[in-house]
XYZ file of C-alpha atoms in Angstrom:
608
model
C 6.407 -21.501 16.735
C 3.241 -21.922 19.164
C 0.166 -22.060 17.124
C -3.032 -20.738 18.690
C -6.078 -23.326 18.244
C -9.120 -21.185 17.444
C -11.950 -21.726 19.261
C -15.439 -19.903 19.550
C -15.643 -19.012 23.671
C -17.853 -17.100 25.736
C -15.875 -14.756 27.444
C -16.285 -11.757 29.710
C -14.757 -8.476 28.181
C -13.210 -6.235 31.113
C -11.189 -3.129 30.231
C -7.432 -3.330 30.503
C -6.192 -7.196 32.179
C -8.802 -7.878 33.986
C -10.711 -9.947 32.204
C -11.669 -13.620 33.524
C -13.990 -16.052 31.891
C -16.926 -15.677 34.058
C -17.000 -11.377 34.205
C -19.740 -10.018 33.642
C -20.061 -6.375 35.327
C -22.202 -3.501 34.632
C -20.313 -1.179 31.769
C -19.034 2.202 32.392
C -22.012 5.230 32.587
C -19.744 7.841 31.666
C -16.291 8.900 30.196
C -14.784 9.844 33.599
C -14.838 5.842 35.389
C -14.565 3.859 31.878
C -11.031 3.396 32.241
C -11.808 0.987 35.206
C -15.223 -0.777 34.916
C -15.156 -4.143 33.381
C -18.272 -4.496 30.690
C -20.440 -7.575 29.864
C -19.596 -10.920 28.702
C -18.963 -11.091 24.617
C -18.930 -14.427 22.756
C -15.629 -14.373 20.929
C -14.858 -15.898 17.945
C -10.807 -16.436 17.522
C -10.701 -17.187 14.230
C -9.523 -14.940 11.846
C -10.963 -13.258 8.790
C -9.977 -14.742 5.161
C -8.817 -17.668 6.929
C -7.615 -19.859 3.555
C -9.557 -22.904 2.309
C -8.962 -25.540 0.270
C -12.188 -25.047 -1.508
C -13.093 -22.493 -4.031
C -11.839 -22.265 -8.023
C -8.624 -21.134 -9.719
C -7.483 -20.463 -13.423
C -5.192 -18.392 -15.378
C -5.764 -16.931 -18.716
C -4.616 -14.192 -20.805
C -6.805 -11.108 -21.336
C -8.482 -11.245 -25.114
C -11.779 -9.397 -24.412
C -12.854 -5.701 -23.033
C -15.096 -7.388 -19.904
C -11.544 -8.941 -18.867
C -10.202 -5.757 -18.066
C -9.518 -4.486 -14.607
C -11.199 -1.347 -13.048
C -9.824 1.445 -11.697
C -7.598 4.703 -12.024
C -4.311 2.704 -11.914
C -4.862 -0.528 -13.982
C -2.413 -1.174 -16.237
C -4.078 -4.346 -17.769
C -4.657 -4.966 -21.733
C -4.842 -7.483 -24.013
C -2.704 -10.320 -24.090
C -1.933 -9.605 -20.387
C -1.967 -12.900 -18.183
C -4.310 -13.158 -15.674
C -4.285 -15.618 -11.963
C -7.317 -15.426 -10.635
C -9.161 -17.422 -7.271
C -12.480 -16.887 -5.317
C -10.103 -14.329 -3.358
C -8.048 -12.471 -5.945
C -7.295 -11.392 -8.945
C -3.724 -10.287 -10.422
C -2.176 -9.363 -13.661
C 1.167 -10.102 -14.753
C 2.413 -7.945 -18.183
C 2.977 -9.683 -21.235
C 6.799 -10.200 -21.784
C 6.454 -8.037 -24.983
C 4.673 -4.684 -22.756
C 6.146 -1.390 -23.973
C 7.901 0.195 -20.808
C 6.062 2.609 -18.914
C 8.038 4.166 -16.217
C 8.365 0.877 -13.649
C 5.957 -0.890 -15.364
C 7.709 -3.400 -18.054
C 6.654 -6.879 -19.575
C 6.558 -9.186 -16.502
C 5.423 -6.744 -14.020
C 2.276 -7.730 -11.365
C 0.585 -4.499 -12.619
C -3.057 -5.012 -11.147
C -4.423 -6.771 -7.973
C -8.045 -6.719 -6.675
C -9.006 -7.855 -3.604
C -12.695 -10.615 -3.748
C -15.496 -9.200 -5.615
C -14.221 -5.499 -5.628
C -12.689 -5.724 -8.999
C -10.836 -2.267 -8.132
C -6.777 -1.829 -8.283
C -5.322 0.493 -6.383
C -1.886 -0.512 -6.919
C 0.850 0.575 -8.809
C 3.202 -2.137 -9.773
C 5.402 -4.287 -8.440
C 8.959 -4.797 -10.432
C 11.791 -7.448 -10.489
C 14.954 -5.913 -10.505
C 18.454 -6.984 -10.802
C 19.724 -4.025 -8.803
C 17.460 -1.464 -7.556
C 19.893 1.690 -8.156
C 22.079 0.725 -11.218
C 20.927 2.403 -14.207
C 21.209 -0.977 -16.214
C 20.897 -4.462 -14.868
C 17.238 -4.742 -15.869
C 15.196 -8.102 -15.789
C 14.348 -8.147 -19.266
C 11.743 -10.985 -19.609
C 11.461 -12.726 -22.914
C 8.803 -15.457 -22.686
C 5.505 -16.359 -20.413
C 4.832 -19.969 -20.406
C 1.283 -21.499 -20.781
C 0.056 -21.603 -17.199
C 0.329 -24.894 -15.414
C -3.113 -25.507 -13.531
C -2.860 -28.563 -11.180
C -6.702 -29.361 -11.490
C -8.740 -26.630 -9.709
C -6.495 -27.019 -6.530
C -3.552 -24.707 -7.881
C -2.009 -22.385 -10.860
C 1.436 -21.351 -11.785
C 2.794 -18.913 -14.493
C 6.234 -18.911 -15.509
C 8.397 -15.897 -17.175
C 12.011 -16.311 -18.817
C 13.947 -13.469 -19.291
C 17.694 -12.414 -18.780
C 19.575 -9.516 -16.782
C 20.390 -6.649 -19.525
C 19.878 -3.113 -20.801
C 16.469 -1.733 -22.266
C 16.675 -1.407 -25.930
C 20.143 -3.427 -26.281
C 20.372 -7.292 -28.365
C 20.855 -9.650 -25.896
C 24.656 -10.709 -25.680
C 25.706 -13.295 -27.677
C 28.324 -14.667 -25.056
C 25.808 -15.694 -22.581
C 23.524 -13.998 -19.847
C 22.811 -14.057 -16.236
C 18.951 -15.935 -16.905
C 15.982 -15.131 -15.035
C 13.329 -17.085 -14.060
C 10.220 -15.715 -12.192
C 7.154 -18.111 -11.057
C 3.549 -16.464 -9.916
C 1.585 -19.212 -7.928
C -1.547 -19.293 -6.730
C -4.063 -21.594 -4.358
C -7.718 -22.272 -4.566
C -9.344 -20.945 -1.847
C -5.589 -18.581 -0.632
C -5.395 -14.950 -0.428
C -1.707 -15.335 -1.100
C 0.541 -15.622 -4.377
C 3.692 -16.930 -4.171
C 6.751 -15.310 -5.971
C 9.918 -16.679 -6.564
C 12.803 -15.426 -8.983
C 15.742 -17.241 -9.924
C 18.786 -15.788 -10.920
C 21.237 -18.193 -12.794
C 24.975 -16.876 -14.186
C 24.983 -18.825 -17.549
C 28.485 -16.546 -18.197
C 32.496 -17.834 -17.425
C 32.140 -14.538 -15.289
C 31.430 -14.064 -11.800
C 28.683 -11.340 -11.544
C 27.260 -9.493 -8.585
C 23.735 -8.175 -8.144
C 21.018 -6.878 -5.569
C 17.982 -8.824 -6.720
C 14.856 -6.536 -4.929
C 11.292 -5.510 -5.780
C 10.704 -2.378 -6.572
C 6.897 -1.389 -5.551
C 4.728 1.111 -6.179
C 2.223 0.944 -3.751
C -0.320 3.161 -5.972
C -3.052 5.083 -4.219
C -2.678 2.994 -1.185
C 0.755 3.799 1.404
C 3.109 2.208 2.868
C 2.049 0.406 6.043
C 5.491 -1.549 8.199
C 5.165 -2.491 11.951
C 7.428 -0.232 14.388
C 6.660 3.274 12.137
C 3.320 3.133 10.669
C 2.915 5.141 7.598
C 6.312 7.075 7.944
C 9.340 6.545 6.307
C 11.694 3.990 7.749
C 14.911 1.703 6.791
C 14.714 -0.552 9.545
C 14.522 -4.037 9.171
C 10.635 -5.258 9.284
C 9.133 -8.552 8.764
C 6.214 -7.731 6.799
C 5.266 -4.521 4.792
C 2.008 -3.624 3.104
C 0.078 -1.060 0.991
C -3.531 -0.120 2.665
C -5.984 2.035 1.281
C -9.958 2.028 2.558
C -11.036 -1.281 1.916
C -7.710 -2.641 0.117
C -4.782 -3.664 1.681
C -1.396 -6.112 0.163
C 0.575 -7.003 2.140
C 4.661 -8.345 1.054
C 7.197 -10.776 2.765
C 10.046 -12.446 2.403
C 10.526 -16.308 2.777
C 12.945 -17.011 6.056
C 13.457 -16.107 9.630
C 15.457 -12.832 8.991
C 13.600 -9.998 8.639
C 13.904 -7.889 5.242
C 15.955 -4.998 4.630
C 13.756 -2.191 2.740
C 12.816 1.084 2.186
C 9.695 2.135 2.621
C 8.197 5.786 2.212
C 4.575 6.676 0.714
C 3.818 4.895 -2.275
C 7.003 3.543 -2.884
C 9.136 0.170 -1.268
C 12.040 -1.213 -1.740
C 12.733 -4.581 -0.845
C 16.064 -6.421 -1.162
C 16.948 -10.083 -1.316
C 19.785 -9.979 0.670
C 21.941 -7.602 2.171
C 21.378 -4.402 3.805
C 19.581 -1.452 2.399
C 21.919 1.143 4.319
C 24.519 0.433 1.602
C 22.019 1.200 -1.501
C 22.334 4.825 -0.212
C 18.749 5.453 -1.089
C 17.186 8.828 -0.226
C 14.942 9.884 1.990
C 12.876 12.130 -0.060
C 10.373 10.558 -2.838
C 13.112 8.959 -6.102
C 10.271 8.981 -8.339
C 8.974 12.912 -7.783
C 13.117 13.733 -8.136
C 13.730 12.186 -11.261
C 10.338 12.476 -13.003
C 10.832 16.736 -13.080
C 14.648 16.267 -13.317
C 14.802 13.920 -16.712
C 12.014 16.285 -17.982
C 15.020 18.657 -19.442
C 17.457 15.842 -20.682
C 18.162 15.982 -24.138
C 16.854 12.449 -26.038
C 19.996 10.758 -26.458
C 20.891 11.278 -23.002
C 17.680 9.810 -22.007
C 18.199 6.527 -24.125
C 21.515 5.897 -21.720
C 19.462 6.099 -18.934
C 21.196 9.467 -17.742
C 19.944 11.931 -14.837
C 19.893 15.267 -13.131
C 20.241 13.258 -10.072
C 23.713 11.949 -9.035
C 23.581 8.317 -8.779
C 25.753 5.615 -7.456
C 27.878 4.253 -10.396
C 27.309 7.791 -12.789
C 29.805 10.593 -12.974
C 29.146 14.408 -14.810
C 29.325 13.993 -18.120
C 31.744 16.468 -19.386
C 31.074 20.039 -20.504
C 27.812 19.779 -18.724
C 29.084 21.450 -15.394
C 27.337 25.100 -16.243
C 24.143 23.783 -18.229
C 21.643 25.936 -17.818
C 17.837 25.159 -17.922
C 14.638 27.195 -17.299
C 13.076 26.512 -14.064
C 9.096 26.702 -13.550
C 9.431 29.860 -11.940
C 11.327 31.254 -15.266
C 14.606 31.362 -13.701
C 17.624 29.956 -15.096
C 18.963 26.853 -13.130
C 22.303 25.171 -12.969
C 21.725 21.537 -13.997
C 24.238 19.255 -15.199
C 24.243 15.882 -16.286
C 24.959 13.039 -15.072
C 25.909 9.362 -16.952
C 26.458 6.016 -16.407
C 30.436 6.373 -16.170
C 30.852 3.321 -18.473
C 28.474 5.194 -21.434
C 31.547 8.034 -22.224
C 33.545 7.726 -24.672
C 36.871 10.188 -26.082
C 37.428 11.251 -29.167
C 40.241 13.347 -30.390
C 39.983 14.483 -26.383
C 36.127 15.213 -26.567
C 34.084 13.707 -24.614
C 30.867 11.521 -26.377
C 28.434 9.072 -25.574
C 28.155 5.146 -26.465
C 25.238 3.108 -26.980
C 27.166 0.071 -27.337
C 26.390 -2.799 -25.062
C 27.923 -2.301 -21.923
C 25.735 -5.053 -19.690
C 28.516 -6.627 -19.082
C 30.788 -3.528 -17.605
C 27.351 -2.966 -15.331
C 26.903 -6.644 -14.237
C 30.391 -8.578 -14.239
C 32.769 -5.420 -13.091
C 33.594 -6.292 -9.579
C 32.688 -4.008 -6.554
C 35.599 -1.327 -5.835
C 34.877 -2.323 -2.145
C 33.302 -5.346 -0.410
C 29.212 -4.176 0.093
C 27.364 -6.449 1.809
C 24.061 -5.635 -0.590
C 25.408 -7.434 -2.757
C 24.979 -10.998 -4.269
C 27.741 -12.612 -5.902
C 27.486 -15.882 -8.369
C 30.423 -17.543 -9.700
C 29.517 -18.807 -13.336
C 27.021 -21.856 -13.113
C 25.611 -20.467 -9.582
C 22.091 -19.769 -9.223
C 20.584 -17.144 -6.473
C 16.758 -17.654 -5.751
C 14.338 -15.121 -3.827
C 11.136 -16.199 -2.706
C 8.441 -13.783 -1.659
C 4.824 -14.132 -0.610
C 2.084 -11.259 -1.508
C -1.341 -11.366 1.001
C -4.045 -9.589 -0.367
C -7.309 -8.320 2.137
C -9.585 -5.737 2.711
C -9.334 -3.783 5.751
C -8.575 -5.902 8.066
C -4.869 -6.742 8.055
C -4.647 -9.781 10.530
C -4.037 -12.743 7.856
C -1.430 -10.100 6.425
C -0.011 -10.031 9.870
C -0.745 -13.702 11.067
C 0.801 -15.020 7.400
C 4.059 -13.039 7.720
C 4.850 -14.145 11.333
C 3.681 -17.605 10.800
C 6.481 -17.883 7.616
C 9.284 -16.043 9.871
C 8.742 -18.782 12.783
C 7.242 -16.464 15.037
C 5.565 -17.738 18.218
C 2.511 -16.121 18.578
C -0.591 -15.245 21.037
C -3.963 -14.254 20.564
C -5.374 -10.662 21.110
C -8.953 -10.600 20.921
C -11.672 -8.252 22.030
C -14.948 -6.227 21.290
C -15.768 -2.415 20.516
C -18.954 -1.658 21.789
C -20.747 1.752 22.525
C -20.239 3.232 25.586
C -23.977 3.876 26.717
C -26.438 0.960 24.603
C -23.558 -1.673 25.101
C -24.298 -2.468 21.335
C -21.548 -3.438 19.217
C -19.863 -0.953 16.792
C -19.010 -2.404 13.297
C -16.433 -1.621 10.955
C -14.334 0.407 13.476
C -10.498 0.743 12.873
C -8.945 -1.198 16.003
C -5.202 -0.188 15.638
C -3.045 -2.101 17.909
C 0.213 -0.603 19.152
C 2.821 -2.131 21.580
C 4.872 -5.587 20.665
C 7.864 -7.316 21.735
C 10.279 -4.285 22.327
C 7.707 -2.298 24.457
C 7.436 -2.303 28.235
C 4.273 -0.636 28.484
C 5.035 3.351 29.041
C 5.851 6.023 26.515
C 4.689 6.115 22.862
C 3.682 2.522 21.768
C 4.798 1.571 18.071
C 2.451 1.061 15.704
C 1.851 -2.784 15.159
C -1.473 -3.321 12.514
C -4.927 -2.313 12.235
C -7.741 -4.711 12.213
C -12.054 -3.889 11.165
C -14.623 -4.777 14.147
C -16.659 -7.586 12.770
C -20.643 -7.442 13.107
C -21.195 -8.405 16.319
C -18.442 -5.706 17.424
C -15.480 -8.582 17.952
C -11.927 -8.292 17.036
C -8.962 -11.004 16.954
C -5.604 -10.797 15.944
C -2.208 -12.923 15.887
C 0.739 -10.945 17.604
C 3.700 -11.824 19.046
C 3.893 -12.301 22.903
C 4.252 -8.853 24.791
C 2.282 -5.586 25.720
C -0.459 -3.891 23.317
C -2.537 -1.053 23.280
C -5.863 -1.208 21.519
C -7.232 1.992 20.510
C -10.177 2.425 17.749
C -11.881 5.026 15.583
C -14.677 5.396 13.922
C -16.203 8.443 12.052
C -19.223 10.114 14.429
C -17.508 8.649 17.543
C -14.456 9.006 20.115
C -12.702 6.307 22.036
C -14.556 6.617 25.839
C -11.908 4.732 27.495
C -8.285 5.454 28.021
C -6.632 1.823 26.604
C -4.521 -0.058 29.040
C -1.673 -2.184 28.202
C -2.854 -5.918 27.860
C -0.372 -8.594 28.023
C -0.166 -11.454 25.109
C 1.461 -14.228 26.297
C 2.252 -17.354 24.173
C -0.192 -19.955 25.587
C -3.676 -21.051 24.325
C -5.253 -18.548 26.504
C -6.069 -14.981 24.584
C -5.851 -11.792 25.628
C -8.842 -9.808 26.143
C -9.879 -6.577 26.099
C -12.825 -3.982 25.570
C -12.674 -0.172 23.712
C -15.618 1.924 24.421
C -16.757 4.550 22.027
C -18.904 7.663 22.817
C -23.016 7.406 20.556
C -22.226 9.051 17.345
C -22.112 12.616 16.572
C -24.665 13.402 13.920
C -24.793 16.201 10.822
C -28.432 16.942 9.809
C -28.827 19.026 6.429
C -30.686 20.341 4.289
C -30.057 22.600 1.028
C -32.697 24.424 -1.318
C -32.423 27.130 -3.809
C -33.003 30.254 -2.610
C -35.001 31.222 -5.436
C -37.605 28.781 -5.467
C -40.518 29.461 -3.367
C -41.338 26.287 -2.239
C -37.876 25.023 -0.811
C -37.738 22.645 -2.838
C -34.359 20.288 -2.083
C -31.401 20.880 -3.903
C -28.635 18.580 -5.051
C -25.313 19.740 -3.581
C -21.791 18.575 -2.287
C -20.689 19.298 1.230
C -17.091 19.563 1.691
C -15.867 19.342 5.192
C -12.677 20.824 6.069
C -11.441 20.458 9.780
C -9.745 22.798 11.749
C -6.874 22.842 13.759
C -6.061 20.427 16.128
C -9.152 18.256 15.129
C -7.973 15.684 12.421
C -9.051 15.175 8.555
C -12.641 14.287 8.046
C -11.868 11.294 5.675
C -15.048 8.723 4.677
C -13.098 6.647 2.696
C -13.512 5.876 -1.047
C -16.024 3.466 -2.016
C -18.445 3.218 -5.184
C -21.238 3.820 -2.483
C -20.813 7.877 -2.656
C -24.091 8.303 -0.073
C -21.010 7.173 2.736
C -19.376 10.059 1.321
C -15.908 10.149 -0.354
C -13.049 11.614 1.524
C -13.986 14.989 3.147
C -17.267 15.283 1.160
C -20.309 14.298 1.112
C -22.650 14.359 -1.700
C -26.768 15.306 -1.151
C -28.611 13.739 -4.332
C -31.503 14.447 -2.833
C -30.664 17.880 -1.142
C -30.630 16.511 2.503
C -28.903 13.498 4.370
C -28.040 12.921 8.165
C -24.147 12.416 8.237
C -22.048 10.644 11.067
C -19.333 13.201 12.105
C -16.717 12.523 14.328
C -16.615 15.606 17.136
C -15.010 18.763 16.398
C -14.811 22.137 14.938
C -15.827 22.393 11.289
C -16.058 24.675 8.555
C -18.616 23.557 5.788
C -18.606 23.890 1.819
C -21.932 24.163 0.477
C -21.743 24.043 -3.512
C -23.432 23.122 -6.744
C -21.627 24.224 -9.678
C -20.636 27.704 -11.124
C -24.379 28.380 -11.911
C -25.000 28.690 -7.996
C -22.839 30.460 -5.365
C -21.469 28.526 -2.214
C -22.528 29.102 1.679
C -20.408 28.191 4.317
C -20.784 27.662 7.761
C -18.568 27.034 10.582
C -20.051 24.099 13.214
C -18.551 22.981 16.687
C -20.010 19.322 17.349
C -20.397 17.896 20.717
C -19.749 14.249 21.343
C -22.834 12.435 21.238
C -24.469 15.984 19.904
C -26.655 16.341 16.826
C -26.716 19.339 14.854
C -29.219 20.748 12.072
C -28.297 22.696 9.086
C -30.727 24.463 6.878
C -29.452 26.999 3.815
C -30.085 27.930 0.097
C -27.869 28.667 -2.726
C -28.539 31.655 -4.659
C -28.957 30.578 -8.513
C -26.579 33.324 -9.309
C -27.204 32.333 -13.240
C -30.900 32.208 -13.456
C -32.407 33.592 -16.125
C -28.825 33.797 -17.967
C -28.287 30.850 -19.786
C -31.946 30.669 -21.632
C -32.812 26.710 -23.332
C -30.125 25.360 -21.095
C-alpha cells in the first residue's frame, strides 16, 4: 500500500486537471465559461479530519446513575449497561442479562455518539450465529470487568454460547462465544472481534454476521450510494446529518453484505447470494406478519414469512386472519421444521431443545456461506467500527488502509463563484473510482464537509473522480470534470464553484392585531417537481431549521434556500389558520415574504 505523507502546500486550484503549483488565474465571472477558467491559488492542508492521536483519555464503566444515560430517540441504554468511552466516542454494550427487544439482546452495541454530541442515532448492532436461522442465537452469559491498559487503551469482554432464546443451556457442551469491544485513547475506532469455539464431539456449521440496524441514519456503501445492493464492498456505513459509522471487515477481501435503508447484513465469510435474503425491508415483513401469530407459535420463533429451514405447519394452509382493510386474508404458518411433532397422526409443536438439530445437522448441500468447525476448532471474525461526523474520509481512509489499498490524495476547495470566498460545510460528494473510465454515470464513492477555509481532502484509490457539491441557498456553477488520482505523493486538485446564495426573507403577524406585531410560526417548505427536498438537517440548533421547516420564534428570519419552485406552509397551531404561498427563487435572487394569520379562535377560548 502507498501511503500519502500529508503536507500543508500552497497550491493553485484550476478546474478539472489543470492545476499546477504556481496557477493562479482570474476565476470564472459567470456560469457559462466556469467549466474552463482555472481560479486562484488555495493553501491546502492534506491532512485529514479526526486524524487519531495517541493523546486524549479512555475508561469503561457501567451505567449506575440517570446523567450516564445516552440522549436521543433511539438509545437503548440503562442501568447496569457497560459503557467505552474516549475524547472521540462513546458506545454502549447491553448487559448480558438485557431482556430481548426485537434485535436488541444482552451484548448488543446499542448506542454510539459521535465527540461532544451525546446523540445516538443508531439502532443496534447484533452478533449472530446465522443471520436467517430462526435459532442459533449468541446468547451471552457474562461481561468481564473491563481491562484498561493505563489511559492508553480499554477492552470489554462478553462470554456467551450459540443457543435458543428461552432454552437451558445444553448440558453436553456448546459452541462458546467470545466477543471483545476495544477501544484507543485518542481513536475514533472500536475494534470487534468474536470468537466462535465448538466445545461439542460434533462438527457444527454456522454463518457468523452482524446484523445492523442502522437507526435513523441509512445505509451508505461505495459503488450504489444509498440504494440497495448485494455486491461485495469494502466498507459500509450509516450517515445521518452530522453522524456517520462507518463498518469493516479485517482482511484484503472485500465483505459480502446486504445493505438496504436502515438495515445491513454483514457476513464473516461466504457469500451473501446463498442467504437468499430479500430485497424488500425483513424487519417491516415480519413485524405486521408475527402481529397475528398465536403465543405459542411465537415462543418457537414461527412466521408468516417462509424462511429457509421452516416448512407450513400443518392444518394451517387455509388460516384466515383479518387484514387492516377488514378483509379476510389467507395466512398460514410457518415453523422451524425441527419444532413439529406427531401424535396419534396430529400434528403439534415442541419446545424441547432442539439447538443441536439447528446447529450440528449438516447442510443438505455444500453452501459456501457457511462455516464449518470440527469439535475443538475455533472461527474468529474481526471487525472495525469508525465513528465521525459528516465528513466520511477517516471512514473511507481507515477501511482502505486495513484492506491494503494503495491510495492517492484528492484534495480541493469550494469557493463561491463571484467573491472567491470559501463556502463551509458544503457536501463534496465524490463519484468515479477504480472501475470508471471517465464517461457515463459515475458511482457514488463518499461524501466529505468543506472545512473553514473552503478546503477538502480525501484518501481514494488511484483512478478518475468527479467532485460535485451542495449546499442549501446555492447551485454547483461549474460542470465537474474528471480528475485523475494517481498513486504518487503528488495530489489531485481540483476547484467546485457555487452560485451566492439564494435568500428567503419573512415575516408573519396576526392579522388581528393592529400594530403587526411579529408572530411565532413554522414554515414548512415543500418542493415541487423536479426541484429536490428542501432538507436542513436535524440539529438541536432549530433557528438552521429542521428538515423542510423552519421555525420563526421571533415571527421573521432570512432563510438560505437553495433555487427552485416552492410552495410555503405558514402555521401556528389550530387557534390560527394557515397561508400559503407558492415562490419561484432565482439563483443568487432574494425574495421577501410578508403575511398574517387570522386568529380564527379569538375571543373563543376566554382565561386561556
Amino acid at each position: 500500500m502507498k501511503r500519502i505523507v500529508c503536507t500543508t502546500v500552497a497550491l493553485g486550484i484550476a478546474l478539472g486537471f489543470g492545476a499546477t503549483a504556481s496557477a493562479q488565474v482570474a476565476p470564472p465571472t459567470s456560469e457559462a465559461d466556469a467549466g474552463s477558467t482555472a481560479g486562484p491559488a488555495i493553501r491546502l492542508n492534506l491532512e485529514l479530519d479526526e486524524k487519531p492521536t495517541t493523546s486524549g483519555f479512555v475508561k469503561s464503566y457501567p451505567i449506575t446513575s440517570v446523567d450516564q444515560l445516552t440522549a436521543g430517540n433511539l438509545a437503548d441504554a440503562f442501568f447496569g449497561d457497560v459503557v467505552l468511552e474516549n475524547d472521540r466516542l462513546r458506545a454502549v454494550i447491553a448487559r448480558p442479562d438485557k431482556p430481548e427487544v426485537g434485535l436488541v439482546r444482552g451484548g448488543t452495541l446499542i448506542d454510539v455518539t459521535h465527540g461532544q454530541q451525546g446523540v445516538d442515532y443508531l439502532g443496534s448492532l447484533n452478533t449472530t450465529a446465522d443471520p436467517t436461522s430462526t435459532g442459533s442465537t449468541v446468547i451471552y452469559t457474562e461481561i468481564l470487568p473491563a481491562e484498561v491498559q493505563g489511559n492508553t487503551s480499554a477492552t470489554l469482554t462478553l462470554q456467551g454460547y450459540v443457543g435458543d432464546t428461552g432454552v437451558p443451556r445444553p448440558d453436553a457442551g456448546t459452541v462458546d462465544v467470545t466477543t471483545q469491544y476495544s477501544l484507543a485513547a485518542g481513536s475514533n475506532r472500536i475494534k470487534v472481534t468474536s470468537t466462535f469455539s465448538n466445545e461439542t464431539t460434533h462438527s457444527a456449521w454456522l454463518r457468523p454476521a452482524d446484523v445492523i440496524d442502522w437507526g435513523e441514519a441509512r445505509a451508505f456503501t461505495p459503488g450504489t450510494g444509498f440504494d440497495t445492493t448485494t455486491a461485495p464492498v469494502h466498507f459500509a456505513l450509516g450517515a445521518i446529518d452530522d453522524f456517520a459509522m462507518g463498518y469493516y471487515t479485517s482482511g484484503t477481501e472485500p465483505m459480502e453484505g446486504y445493505h438496504q435503508g436502515r438495515d445491513s447484513v454483514i457476513l464473516a465469510a461466504g457469500k451473501v447470494a446463498d442467504l437468499n435474503l430479500s430485497v424488500e425491508s425483513r424487519r417491516s415483513q415480519e413485524d405486521a406478519a408475527d402481529e397475528s401469530l398465536p403465543l405459542e407459535f411465537k415462543a418457537i420463533g414461527a412466521s408468516t414469512i417462509e424462511k429457509p429451514g421452516m416448512v407450513m405447519f400443518p392444518g394451517t394452509e387455509t388460516r384466515y386472519v383479518t387484514g387492516m382493510t377488514g378483509t379476510p386474508m389467507n395466512e398460514p404458518i410457518y415453523v422451524p421444521k425441527d419444532r413439529i411433532r406427531y401424535e396419534d397422526g396430529k400434528a403439534t409443536i415442541t419446545m424441547e431443545a432442539t439447538q443441536e438439530d439447528k446447529v450440528f445437522a449438516e447442510p443438505a448441500k455444500a453452501n459456501a456461506s457457511y462455516v464449518k468447525l470440527a469439535p475443538g476448532e475455533k472461527f474468529t471474525f474481526t471487525r472495525y467500527l469508525v465513528v465521525t461526523g459528516s465528513n466520511w474520509a477517516t471512514i473511507a481512509n481507515s477501511a482502505y488502509e486495513e484492506n491494503d489499498s494503495e491510495l492517492g490524495t484528492l484534495a480541493g476547495a469550494v469557493l463561491e463563484m463571484q467573491s472567491q470566498k470559501p463556502i463551509v460545510e458544503a457536501d463534496v460528494r465524490i463519484s468515479g473510482g477504480p472501475g470508471w473510465n471517465g464517461t457515463g454515470t459515475a458511482p457514488p464513492v463518499l461524501q466529505v464537509k468543506s472545512r473553514e477555509d473552503g478546503t477538502f481532502v480525501a484518501n481514494v484509490p488511484p483512478g478518475k473522480y468527479l467532485v460535485q457539491v451542495a449546499a442549501i441557498g446555492r447551485r454547483q456553477a461549474n460542470a465537474p470534470q474528471p480528475v485523475t488520482v494517481t498513486a504518487s505523493e503528488n495530489p489531485a486538485v481540483t476547484a467546485a464553484y457555487m452560485s451566492g446564495e439564494s435568500i428567503l426573507r419573512i415575516a408573519i403577524s396576526e392579522a388581528e392585531t393592529p400594530t403587526s406585531s411579529p408572530l411565532p410560526v413554522k414554515v414548512t417548505i415543500l418542493s415541487k417537481p423536479p426541484y429536490p427536498t428542501v432538507d436542513y438537517g436535524f440539529t438541536p440548533d432549530v433557528s438552521k431549521g429542521i428538515r423542510n421547516t423552519f421555525y420563526l420564534p421571533q415571527g421573521a428570519a432570512v432563510m438560505p434556500l437553495t433555487p427552485g419552485r416552492y410552495r410555503l406552509v405558514i402555521s401556528r397551531g389550530v387557534e390560527y389558520d394557515i397561508l400559503e404561498k407558492d415562490i419561484a427563487l432565482a439563483t443568487q435572487q432574494e425574495v421577501t415574504i410578508t403575511g398574517a394569520l387570522p386568529h380564527v379562535m379569538k375571543g373563543l377560548l376566554p382565561g386561556m
